[in-house]
mmCIF file of C-alpha atoms and ligand atoms in Angstrom:
data_model
loop_
_atom_site.group_PDB
_atom_site.id
_atom_site.type_symbol
_atom_site.label_atom_id
_atom_site.label_comp_id
_atom_site.label_asym_id
_atom_site.label_seq_id
_atom_site.Cartn_x
_atom_site.Cartn_y
_atom_site.Cartn_z
ATOM 1 C CA UNK Z 257 49.743 -22.769 -48.270
ATOM 2 C CA UNK Z 258 49.760 -20.194 -45.676
ATOM 3 C CA UNK Z 259 47.485 -17.121 -46.428
ATOM 4 C CA UNK Z 260 48.953 -13.671 -46.469
ATOM 5 C CA UNK Z 261 45.417 -11.989 -45.614
ATOM 6 C CA UNK Z 262 43.283 -12.901 -42.897
ATOM 7 C CA UNK Z 263 40.304 -11.637 -42.609
ATOM 8 C CA UNK Z 264 37.612 -11.664 -40.096
ATOM 9 C CA UNK Z 265 34.734 -9.521 -39.869
ATOM 10 C CA UNK Z 266 34.853 -7.214 -36.658
ATOM 11 C CA UNK Z 267 31.364 -8.138 -35.315
ATOM 12 C CA UNK Z 268 28.617 -11.023 -35.287
ATOM 13 C CA UNK Z 269 25.922 -10.544 -38.169
ATOM 14 C CA UNK Z 270 23.260 -8.916 -36.263
ATOM 15 C CA UNK Z 271 26.029 -5.929 -35.388
ATOM 16 C CA UNK Z 272 27.926 -3.464 -37.738
ATOM 17 C CA UNK Z 273 29.374 -4.612 -40.908
ATOM 18 C CA UNK Z 274 32.702 -4.367 -41.236
ATOM 19 C CA UNK Z 275 35.815 -6.891 -42.178
ATOM 20 C CA UNK Z 276 39.541 -6.453 -40.711
ATOM 21 C CA UNK Z 277 41.575 -8.557 -42.531
ATOM 22 C CA UNK Z 278 45.654 -8.282 -41.678
ATOM 23 C CA UNK Z 279 48.548 -8.447 -42.753
ATOM 24 C CA UNK Z 280 50.766 -11.923 -42.335
ATOM 25 C CA UNK Z 281 54.169 -10.979 -40.999
ATOM 26 C CA UNK Z 282 53.702 -7.477 -40.319
ATOM 27 C CA UNK Z 283 52.435 -4.835 -38.632
ATOM 28 C CA UNK Z 284 49.525 -3.930 -41.003
ATOM 29 C CA UNK Z 285 46.507 -3.475 -41.355
ATOM 30 C CA UNK Z 286 42.821 -2.922 -43.786
ATOM 31 C CA UNK Z 287 39.455 -2.201 -43.010
ATOM 32 C CA UNK Z 288 36.427 -2.718 -44.932
ATOM 33 C CA UNK Z 289 33.594 -0.457 -43.692
ATOM 34 C CA UNK Z 290 33.655 1.710 -40.193
ATOM 35 C CA UNK Z 291 31.252 0.555 -38.199
ATOM 36 C CA UNK Z 292 31.155 -0.168 -34.506
ATOM 37 C CA UNK Z 293 34.474 -0.750 -34.163
ATOM 38 C CA UNK Z 294 35.063 -0.959 -30.370
ATOM 39 C CA UNK Z 295 35.843 -5.274 -30.789
ATOM 40 C CA UNK Z 296 39.372 -4.645 -32.594
ATOM 41 C CA UNK Z 297 42.109 -4.362 -30.023
ATOM 42 C CA UNK Z 298 43.956 -1.105 -29.627
ATOM 43 C CA UNK Z 299 47.075 -2.654 -30.679
ATOM 44 C CA UNK Z 300 44.899 -3.873 -34.314
ATOM 45 C CA UNK Z 301 43.419 -0.218 -34.756
ATOM 46 C CA UNK Z 302 47.132 0.416 -35.059
ATOM 47 C CA UNK Z 303 47.925 -1.794 -37.725
ATOM 48 C CA UNK Z 304 45.353 -0.204 -39.923
ATOM 49 C CA UNK Z 305 46.967 2.325 -42.990
ATOM 50 C CA UNK Z 306 43.230 2.227 -45.320
ATOM 51 C CA UNK Z 307 39.936 1.880 -45.140
ATOM 52 C CA UNK Z 308 37.495 1.438 -47.357
ATOM 53 C CA UNK Z 309 34.198 3.015 -46.970
ATOM 54 C CA UNK Z 310 31.080 1.399 -47.990
ATOM 55 C CA UNK Z 311 28.964 4.101 -47.662
ATOM 56 C CA UNK Z 312 28.080 6.802 -44.802
ATOM 57 C CA UNK Z 313 25.023 5.607 -43.216
ATOM 58 C CA UNK Z 314 25.756 5.476 -39.826
ATOM 59 C CA UNK Z 315 26.639 1.387 -39.219
ATOM 60 C CA UNK Z 316 28.479 1.599 -41.881
ATOM 61 C CA UNK Z 317 31.055 5.058 -40.678
ATOM 62 C CA UNK Z 318 30.597 5.496 -36.503
ATOM 63 C CA UNK Z 319 33.410 3.788 -36.311
ATOM 64 C CA UNK Z 320 35.231 6.927 -37.411
ATOM 65 C CA UNK Z 321 35.621 8.673 -34.208
ATOM 66 C CA UNK Z 322 37.366 5.779 -32.567
ATOM 67 C CA UNK Z 323 39.863 5.561 -34.641
ATOM 68 C CA UNK Z 324 40.633 9.157 -35.105
ATOM 69 C CA UNK Z 325 41.714 9.198 -31.895
ATOM 70 C CA UNK Z 326 43.447 6.112 -31.342
ATOM 71 C CA UNK Z 327 45.188 7.409 -34.605
ATOM 72 C CA UNK Z 328 45.865 11.548 -32.826
ATOM 73 C CA UNK Z 329 49.759 12.185 -31.758
ATOM 74 C CA UNK Z 330 50.978 9.612 -33.390
ATOM 75 C CA UNK Z 331 52.980 9.301 -36.317
ATOM 76 C CA UNK Z 332 51.045 7.561 -38.938
ATOM 77 C CA UNK Z 333 49.650 8.703 -42.970
ATOM 78 C CA UNK Z 334 46.191 7.384 -42.604
ATOM 79 C CA UNK Z 335 44.169 6.729 -45.953
ATOM 80 C CA UNK Z 336 40.282 6.420 -45.893
ATOM 81 C CA UNK Z 337 37.907 5.882 -49.332
ATOM 82 C CA UNK Z 338 34.554 6.671 -50.278
ATOM 83 C CA UNK Z 339 31.845 6.904 -52.434
ATOM 84 C CA UNK Z 340 30.808 9.960 -54.093
ATOM 85 C CA UNK Z 341 29.803 13.262 -50.935
ATOM 86 C CA UNK Z 342 32.674 11.149 -48.843
ATOM 87 C CA UNK Z 343 35.042 13.800 -48.367
ATOM 88 C CA UNK Z 344 31.716 16.573 -47.558
ATOM 89 C CA UNK Z 345 30.913 13.904 -45.135
ATOM 90 C CA UNK Z 346 34.889 13.214 -44.194
ATOM 91 C CA UNK Z 347 34.707 17.001 -43.405
ATOM 92 C CA UNK Z 348 31.724 17.267 -41.184
ATOM 93 C CA UNK Z 349 32.986 14.820 -39.234
ATOM 94 C CA UNK Z 350 36.110 16.198 -38.425
ATOM 95 C CA UNK Z 351 34.946 20.436 -37.771
ATOM 96 C CA UNK Z 352 32.812 18.467 -35.507
ATOM 97 C CA UNK Z 353 35.541 18.525 -32.649
ATOM 98 C CA UNK Z 354 37.582 21.745 -31.428
ATOM 99 C CA UNK Z 355 41.794 21.088 -32.695
ATOM 100 C CA UNK Z 356 43.322 24.480 -30.607
ATOM 101 C CA UNK Z 357 45.363 21.707 -29.243
ATOM 102 C CA UNK Z 358 47.157 19.786 -31.139
ATOM 103 C CA UNK Z 359 49.350 22.545 -32.999
ATOM 104 C CA UNK Z 360 51.753 21.041 -30.742
ATOM 105 C CA UNK Z 361 52.183 17.671 -31.085
ATOM 106 C CA UNK Z 362 54.717 16.449 -32.486
ATOM 107 C CA UNK Z 363 54.184 13.402 -34.111
ATOM 108 C CA UNK Z 364 51.949 14.070 -38.220
ATOM 109 C CA UNK Z 365 49.590 12.888 -38.733
ATOM 110 C CA UNK Z 366 48.279 12.981 -41.690
ATOM 111 C CA UNK Z 367 44.595 11.815 -43.878
ATOM 112 C CA UNK Z 368 44.013 11.508 -47.701
ATOM 113 C CA UNK Z 369 40.692 11.243 -48.641
ATOM 114 C CA UNK Z 370 39.593 9.850 -51.896
ATOM 115 C CA UNK Z 371 36.066 9.527 -53.258
ATOM 116 C CA UNK Z 372 35.205 8.436 -56.328
ATOM 117 C CA UNK Z 373 32.602 8.605 -58.525
ATOM 118 C CA UNK Z 374 31.705 6.627 -62.036
ATOM 119 C CA UNK Z 375 34.769 8.131 -63.138
ATOM 120 C CA UNK Z 376 36.922 10.129 -61.646
ATOM 121 C CA UNK Z 377 38.888 9.235 -57.660
ATOM 122 C CA UNK Z 378 39.543 12.686 -55.975
ATOM 123 C CA UNK Z 379 41.450 13.179 -53.150
ATOM 124 C CA UNK Z 380 42.218 15.329 -50.261
ATOM 125 C CA UNK Z 381 44.712 15.545 -47.233
ATOM 126 C CA UNK Z 382 43.927 16.398 -43.820
ATOM 127 C CA UNK Z 383 46.545 17.989 -41.644
ATOM 128 C CA UNK Z 384 46.353 16.992 -37.669
ATOM 129 C CA UNK Z 385 49.366 19.957 -37.395
ATOM 130 C CA UNK Z 386 46.412 22.351 -39.331
ATOM 131 C CA UNK Z 387 43.389 21.305 -37.545
ATOM 132 C CA UNK Z 388 42.435 19.253 -40.141
ATOM 133 C CA UNK Z 389 41.634 22.339 -41.746
ATOM 134 C CA UNK Z 390 40.089 22.072 -45.220
ATOM 135 C CA UNK Z 391 42.504 23.902 -47.807
ATOM 136 C CA UNK Z 392 41.221 24.347 -51.261
ATOM 137 C CA UNK Z 393 44.191 20.947 -52.695
ATOM 138 C CA UNK Z 394 42.983 18.222 -54.354
ATOM 139 C CA UNK Z 395 44.167 16.270 -56.824
ATOM 140 C CA UNK Z 396 42.141 14.070 -59.542
ATOM 141 C CA UNK Z 397 42.308 11.203 -61.500
ATOM 142 C CA UNK Z 398 40.473 8.890 -63.646
ATOM 143 C CA UNK Z 399 39.001 5.798 -61.670
ATOM 144 C CA UNK Z 400 39.219 2.440 -63.345
ATOM 145 C CA UNK Z 401 37.702 0.579 -60.466
ATOM 146 C CA UNK Z 402 41.158 0.336 -59.056
ATOM 147 C CA UNK Z 403 41.649 2.402 -55.613
ATOM 148 C CA UNK Z 404 44.438 1.375 -54.492
ATOM 149 C CA UNK Z 405 47.647 -0.652 -56.085
ATOM 150 C CA UNK Z 406 50.938 -2.024 -54.864
ATOM 151 C CA UNK Z 407 53.326 -4.529 -55.713
ATOM 152 C CA UNK Z 408 51.723 -7.680 -54.479
ATOM 153 C CA UNK Z 409 48.461 -6.795 -54.156
ATOM 154 C CA UNK Z 410 44.932 -4.606 -55.576
ATOM 155 C CA UNK Z 411 42.081 -2.804 -54.055
ATOM 156 C CA UNK Z 412 39.409 -2.041 -55.937
ATOM 157 C CA UNK Z 413 35.668 -0.758 -56.377
ATOM 158 C CA UNK Z 414 32.436 -0.857 -57.961
ATOM 159 C CA UNK Z 415 29.326 1.088 -57.354
ATOM 160 C CA UNK Z 416 26.423 -0.635 -56.262
ATOM 161 C CA UNK Z 417 23.177 0.852 -56.604
ATOM 162 C CA UNK Z 418 21.420 1.345 -52.704
ATOM 163 C CA UNK Z 419 19.599 4.479 -53.438
ATOM 164 C CA UNK Z 420 23.144 6.184 -53.116
ATOM 165 C CA UNK Z 421 26.704 5.623 -54.790
ATOM 166 C CA UNK Z 422 27.786 1.834 -52.216
ATOM 167 C CA UNK Z 423 31.168 0.634 -53.403
ATOM 168 C CA UNK Z 424 31.700 -3.138 -53.555
ATOM 169 C CA UNK Z 425 34.880 -3.985 -52.408
ATOM 170 C CA UNK Z 426 37.322 -6.915 -53.791
ATOM 171 C CA UNK Z 427 41.451 -7.241 -52.744
ATOM 172 C CA UNK Z 428 43.454 -9.107 -55.267
ATOM 173 C CA UNK Z 429 45.917 -10.840 -54.564
ATOM 174 C CA UNK Z 430 49.263 -10.553 -57.433
ATOM 175 C CA UNK Z 431 50.897 -13.959 -56.390
ATOM 176 C CA UNK Z 432 51.268 -15.058 -53.478
ATOM 177 C CA UNK Z 433 54.963 -16.363 -51.835
ATOM 178 C CA UNK Z 434 54.383 -19.424 -49.208
ATOM 179 C CA UNK Z 435 58.375 -19.933 -47.240
ATOM 180 C CA UNK Z 436 60.047 -22.941 -47.111
ATOM 181 C CA UNK Z 437 61.050 -22.834 -43.186
ATOM 182 C CA UNK Z 438 62.522 -25.553 -42.897
ATOM 183 C CA UNK Z 439 65.145 -24.804 -46.132
ATOM 184 C CA UNK Z 440 64.870 -20.866 -44.740
ATOM 185 C CA UNK Z 441 65.689 -23.712 -41.697
ATOM 186 C CA UNK Z 442 68.301 -25.791 -43.455
ATOM 187 C CA UNK Z 443 70.434 -23.198 -44.919
ATOM 188 C CA UNK Z 444 70.825 -21.490 -41.640
ATOM 189 C CA UNK Z 445 68.908 -18.362 -41.540
ATOM 190 C CA UNK Z 446 66.663 -17.330 -39.390
ATOM 191 C CA UNK Z 447 62.500 -16.556 -40.290
ATOM 192 C CA UNK Z 448 62.294 -12.528 -39.390
ATOM 193 C CA UNK Z 449 61.876 -9.290 -41.304
ATOM 194 C CA UNK Z 450 64.179 -10.424 -44.191
ATOM 195 C CA UNK Z 451 61.093 -12.385 -45.305
ATOM 196 C CA UNK Z 452 58.660 -9.510 -46.284
ATOM 197 C CA UNK Z 453 61.818 -7.793 -48.066
ATOM 198 C CA UNK Z 454 62.699 -10.951 -50.154
ATOM 199 C CA UNK Z 455 58.591 -10.980 -50.720
ATOM 200 C CA UNK Z 456 58.986 -7.691 -52.181
ATOM 201 C CA UNK Z 457 61.421 -8.246 -54.554
ATOM 202 C CA UNK Z 458 59.524 -10.877 -55.771
ATOM 203 C CA UNK Z 459 56.409 -8.677 -56.256
ATOM 204 C CA UNK Z 460 58.738 -5.936 -57.812
ATOM 205 C CA UNK Z 461 60.014 -8.193 -60.935
ATOM 206 C CA UNK Z 462 63.771 -7.349 -59.351
ATOM 207 C CA UNK Z 463 66.225 -9.267 -61.532
ATOM 208 C CA UNK Z 464 66.627 -12.744 -60.424
ATOM 209 C CA UNK Z 465 70.335 -12.203 -61.038
ATOM 210 C CA UNK Z 466 70.503 -9.290 -58.812
ATOM 211 C CA UNK Z 467 72.416 -10.095 -55.346
ATOM 212 C CA UNK Z 468 69.885 -9.996 -52.358
ATOM 213 C CA UNK Z 469 70.724 -9.555 -49.191
ATOM 214 C CA UNK Z 470 69.921 -10.594 -46.067
ATOM 215 C CA UNK Z 471 70.214 -8.598 -42.828
ATOM 216 C CA UNK Z 472 69.059 -9.245 -39.351
ATOM 217 C CA UNK Z 473 70.628 -10.000 -35.785
ATOM 218 C CA UNK Z 474 70.152 -7.419 -33.102
ATOM 219 C CA UNK Z 475 72.319 -5.030 -34.911
ATOM 220 C CA UNK Z 476 70.000 -5.649 -38.376
ATOM 221 C CA UNK Z 477 73.454 -6.512 -40.292
ATOM 222 C CA UNK Z 478 73.995 -8.359 -43.305
ATOM 223 C CA UNK Z 479 73.924 -12.121 -42.456
ATOM 224 C CA UNK Z 480 74.286 -13.313 -45.986
ATOM 225 C CA UNK Z 481 74.102 -12.214 -49.182
ATOM 226 C CA UNK Z 482 72.213 -15.033 -52.260
ATOM 227 C CA UNK Z 483 71.180 -14.421 -55.940
ATOM 228 C CA UNK Z 484 67.610 -13.605 -55.536
ATOM 229 C CA UNK Z 485 66.585 -16.169 -58.277
ATOM 230 C CA UNK Z 486 68.005 -18.698 -56.580
ATOM 231 C CA UNK Z 487 67.049 -18.113 -52.916
ATOM 232 C CA UNK Z 488 63.710 -18.071 -54.396
ATOM 233 C CA UNK Z 489 63.915 -21.615 -55.977
ATOM 234 C CA UNK Z 490 65.538 -22.750 -52.501
ATOM 235 C CA UNK Z 491 62.950 -21.219 -50.018
ATOM 236 C CA UNK Z 492 59.410 -19.705 -51.885
ATOM 237 C CA UNK Z 493 56.758 -21.598 -53.390
ATOM 238 C CA UNK Z 494 55.074 -19.408 -56.068
ATOM 239 C CA UNK Z 495 51.319 -20.139 -56.298
ATOM 240 C CA UNK Z 496 47.818 -18.277 -57.250
ATOM 241 C CA UNK Z 497 47.265 -15.205 -55.235
ATOM 242 C CA UNK Z 498 43.725 -15.341 -52.762
ATOM 243 C CA UNK Z 499 41.357 -12.919 -53.690
ATOM 244 C CA UNK Z 500 38.125 -11.926 -51.876
ATOM 245 C CA UNK Z 501 35.293 -9.632 -52.147
ATOM 246 C CA UNK Z 502 32.739 -7.708 -50.060
ATOM 247 C CA UNK Z 503 29.468 -6.498 -50.514
ATOM 248 C CA UNK Z 504 27.235 -4.522 -48.634
ATOM 249 C CA UNK Z 505 23.723 -2.209 -49.279
ATOM 250 C CA UNK Z 506 22.955 -2.627 -53.181
ATOM 251 C CA UNK Z 507 19.258 -3.645 -54.450
ATOM 252 C CA UNK Z 508 19.054 -6.914 -56.711
ATOM 253 C CA UNK Z 509 18.021 -5.111 -59.729
ATOM 254 C CA UNK Z 510 18.854 -6.748 -63.743
ATOM 255 C CA UNK Z 511 21.370 -5.665 -65.094
ATOM 256 C CA UNK Z 512 23.710 -3.730 -62.116
ATOM 257 C CA UNK Z 513 23.433 -7.000 -60.006
ATOM 258 C CA UNK Z 514 25.313 -8.861 -63.423
ATOM 259 C CA UNK Z 515 28.458 -5.923 -62.952
ATOM 260 C CA UNK Z 516 28.223 -7.147 -59.220
ATOM 261 C CA UNK Z 517 28.692 -10.820 -60.195
ATOM 262 C CA UNK Z 518 31.505 -10.050 -62.463
ATOM 263 C CA UNK Z 519 33.516 -8.535 -60.324
ATOM 264 C CA UNK Z 520 33.242 -10.904 -57.886
ATOM 265 C CA UNK Z 521 33.705 -14.052 -60.360
ATOM 266 C CA UNK Z 522 36.077 -16.942 -58.815
ATOM 267 C CA UNK Z 523 37.004 -15.135 -55.746
ATOM 268 C CA UNK Z 524 37.937 -17.351 -52.705
ATOM 269 C CA UNK Z 525 35.983 -15.662 -50.178
ATOM 270 C CA UNK Z 526 32.552 -13.417 -51.427
ATOM 271 C CA UNK Z 527 31.540 -11.047 -47.607
ATOM 272 C CA UNK Z 528 27.940 -10.566 -48.736
ATOM 273 C CA UNK Z 529 24.740 -9.147 -47.156
ATOM 274 C CA UNK Z 530 21.815 -10.427 -45.937
ATOM 275 C CA UNK Z 531 19.712 -8.153 -45.030
ATOM 276 C CA UNK Z 532 16.428 -10.278 -44.857
ATOM 277 C CA UNK Z 533 14.209 -13.163 -45.513
ATOM 278 C CA UNK Z 534 12.819 -14.090 -49.243
ATOM 279 C CA UNK Z 535 9.619 -13.739 -47.384
ATOM 280 C CA UNK Z 536 10.047 -9.956 -46.853
ATOM 281 C CA UNK Z 537 11.672 -9.373 -50.530
ATOM 282 C CA UNK Z 538 9.333 -6.390 -51.307
ATOM 283 C CA UNK Z 539 10.650 -4.474 -48.171
ATOM 284 C CA UNK Z 540 14.680 -5.016 -48.967
ATOM 285 C CA UNK Z 541 13.433 -4.364 -52.577
ATOM 286 C CA UNK Z 542 12.426 -0.675 -50.873
ATOM 287 C CA UNK Z 543 15.661 -0.502 -49.096
ATOM 288 C CA UNK Z 544 17.725 -1.825 -51.350
ATOM 289 C CA UNK Z 545 19.125 -3.814 -49.673
ATOM 290 C CA UNK Z 546 19.614 -7.928 -50.506
ATOM 291 C CA UNK Z 547 18.045 -10.882 -48.934
ATOM 292 C CA UNK Z 548 19.828 -14.292 -48.153
ATOM 293 C CA UNK Z 549 18.020 -16.150 -51.440
ATOM 294 C CA UNK Z 550 20.276 -13.645 -53.122
ATOM 295 C CA UNK Z 551 23.023 -13.242 -51.482
ATOM 296 C CA UNK Z 552 24.072 -17.396 -51.936
ATOM 297 C CA UNK Z 553 22.080 -16.905 -55.909
ATOM 298 C CA UNK Z 554 25.215 -14.346 -56.032
ATOM 299 C CA UNK Z 555 27.536 -16.434 -54.556
ATOM 300 C CA UNK Z 556 26.420 -19.268 -57.081
ATOM 301 C CA UNK Z 557 26.420 -17.423 -60.224
ATOM 302 C CA UNK Z 558 30.044 -15.889 -59.179
ATOM 303 C CA UNK Z 559 31.281 -19.486 -58.421
ATOM 304 C CA UNK Z 560 33.193 -18.435 -55.593
ATOM 305 C CA UNK Z 561 34.660 -20.691 -53.690
ATOM 306 C CA UNK Z 562 33.354 -19.719 -50.190
ATOM 307 C CA UNK Z 563 30.848 -17.298 -48.972
ATOM 308 C CA UNK Z 564 29.404 -16.019 -44.893
ATOM 309 C CA UNK Z 565 26.738 -13.535 -44.698
ATOM 310 C CA UNK Z 566 26.425 -10.865 -42.752
ATOM 311 C CA UNK Z 567 24.595 -7.455 -41.634
ATOM 312 C CA UNK Z 568 21.864 -9.155 -40.612
ATOM 313 C CA UNK Z 569 18.288 -7.293 -39.978
ATOM 314 C CA UNK Z 570 17.784 -7.188 -36.332
ATOM 315 C CA UNK Z 571 14.009 -8.585 -36.707
ATOM 316 C CA UNK Z 572 15.653 -12.200 -36.897
ATOM 317 C CA UNK Z 573 17.159 -11.907 -33.835
ATOM 318 C CA UNK Z 574 17.877 -15.639 -32.398
ATOM 319 C CA UNK Z 575 16.838 -17.044 -35.886
ATOM 320 C CA UNK Z 576 20.231 -16.383 -38.220
ATOM 321 C CA UNK Z 577 19.955 -19.954 -38.824
ATOM 322 C CA UNK Z 578 17.009 -19.548 -41.232
ATOM 323 C CA UNK Z 579 18.858 -16.735 -43.030
ATOM 324 C CA UNK Z 580 22.318 -19.399 -43.987
ATOM 325 C CA UNK Z 581 19.753 -22.235 -44.320
ATOM 326 C CA UNK Z 582 17.781 -19.809 -47.246
ATOM 327 C CA UNK Z 583 21.401 -18.508 -48.937
ATOM 328 C CA UNK Z 584 22.882 -21.993 -48.957
ATOM 329 C CA UNK Z 585 19.316 -23.716 -50.244
ATOM 330 C CA UNK Z 586 19.637 -20.841 -53.547
ATOM 331 C CA UNK Z 587 23.267 -21.441 -53.770
ATOM 332 C CA UNK Z 588 22.673 -24.957 -54.206
ATOM 333 C CA UNK Z 589 20.191 -25.056 -56.976
ATOM 334 C CA UNK Z 590 22.101 -22.192 -58.977
ATOM 335 C CA UNK Z 591 25.247 -24.531 -58.770
ATOM 336 C CA UNK Z 592 22.966 -27.917 -59.647
ATOM 337 C CA UNK Z 593 21.031 -25.783 -62.722
ATOM 338 C CA UNK Z 594 23.804 -24.142 -63.695
ATOM 339 C CA UNK Z 595 25.186 -28.002 -64.012
ATOM 340 C CA UNK Z 596 22.400 -29.407 -65.861
ATOM 341 C CA UNK Z 597 22.528 -26.678 -68.087
ATOM 342 C CA UNK Z 598 25.729 -27.576 -69.412
ATOM 343 C CA UNK Z 599 26.134 -30.998 -68.930
ATOM 344 C CA UNK Z 600 22.984 -30.665 -72.179
ATOM 345 C CA UNK Z 601 25.308 -28.281 -73.570
ATOM 346 C CA UNK Z 602 28.025 -30.425 -73.982
ATOM 347 C CA UNK Z 603 25.959 -33.726 -74.721
HETATM 348 ZN ZN1 ZN G 990 23.252 1.132 -45.875
HETATM 349 ZN ZN1 ZN G 991 24.231 -1.061 -43.883
#
């Protein structure tokens, strides 16, 4: 299966945290956390439509300036999400610059900023044309873990305990549509943007009996039309969707950690911080961070298929392998003890 999302960490594990998630066949991407983003090309940054900032410690938010700088003067809507207090933090950033020249810009650049607390998601809009002034209008709705819902995927969040609120974030694809390229070509059709429209029709639950028009060529003419259901049967392979979670900056403490484990349960790929070694677990606890051992335990208890560690404390520079080894050991131990328990139970 060719995955729809191709996540990659923006930086090395000792540098600022951030996960860049480009979409297959689309000039679009999501970003989890907004630390230093100089490792992303301008081309990649321009693809970003939504950024989910876990919290506004400087290593998670310093990339804001670069992002805004590159988007100025472009036709773009940027959506930012963060925890309680995020709107004030964004306004603080925006009010740090003089914007007297932007009123002349022809393009419409708009920033929607949403912050969540336990029960509510509140959104405000800032327009480049208005010098990003803060207007009183804001909209609020109930927050049930969902930050963003689109036909093909959902981004959800939980609030982690980092002495301040920090967001744990997850992306869940509804189902996955894989295109059988040979079938497309054998039907005399080309591989092109119409495949995205075709997938969208499936995600929008369009009537399988409805006629789907295939556009293409230099003039984007209608090249052919098929019943949607019939076309799906010939060229689409439907499978379970991808699930990825991103957990940074959280203390490991019962019972809140159980909620984290439930949230990331069964994901294909977990990106999880491992700031400290177990020998420094007191420091981790004091600073509300995870140790590598705790990260491995979470991954095992949640039965994730794969996990990647990052956000290492600089005190371990050159010793990343120790963090990796500790997490793997904890993962293997927790998996085998859970398996033993299951054996006893089913005897
Ligand atoms: Zn932090
Ligand atoms: Zn951090």
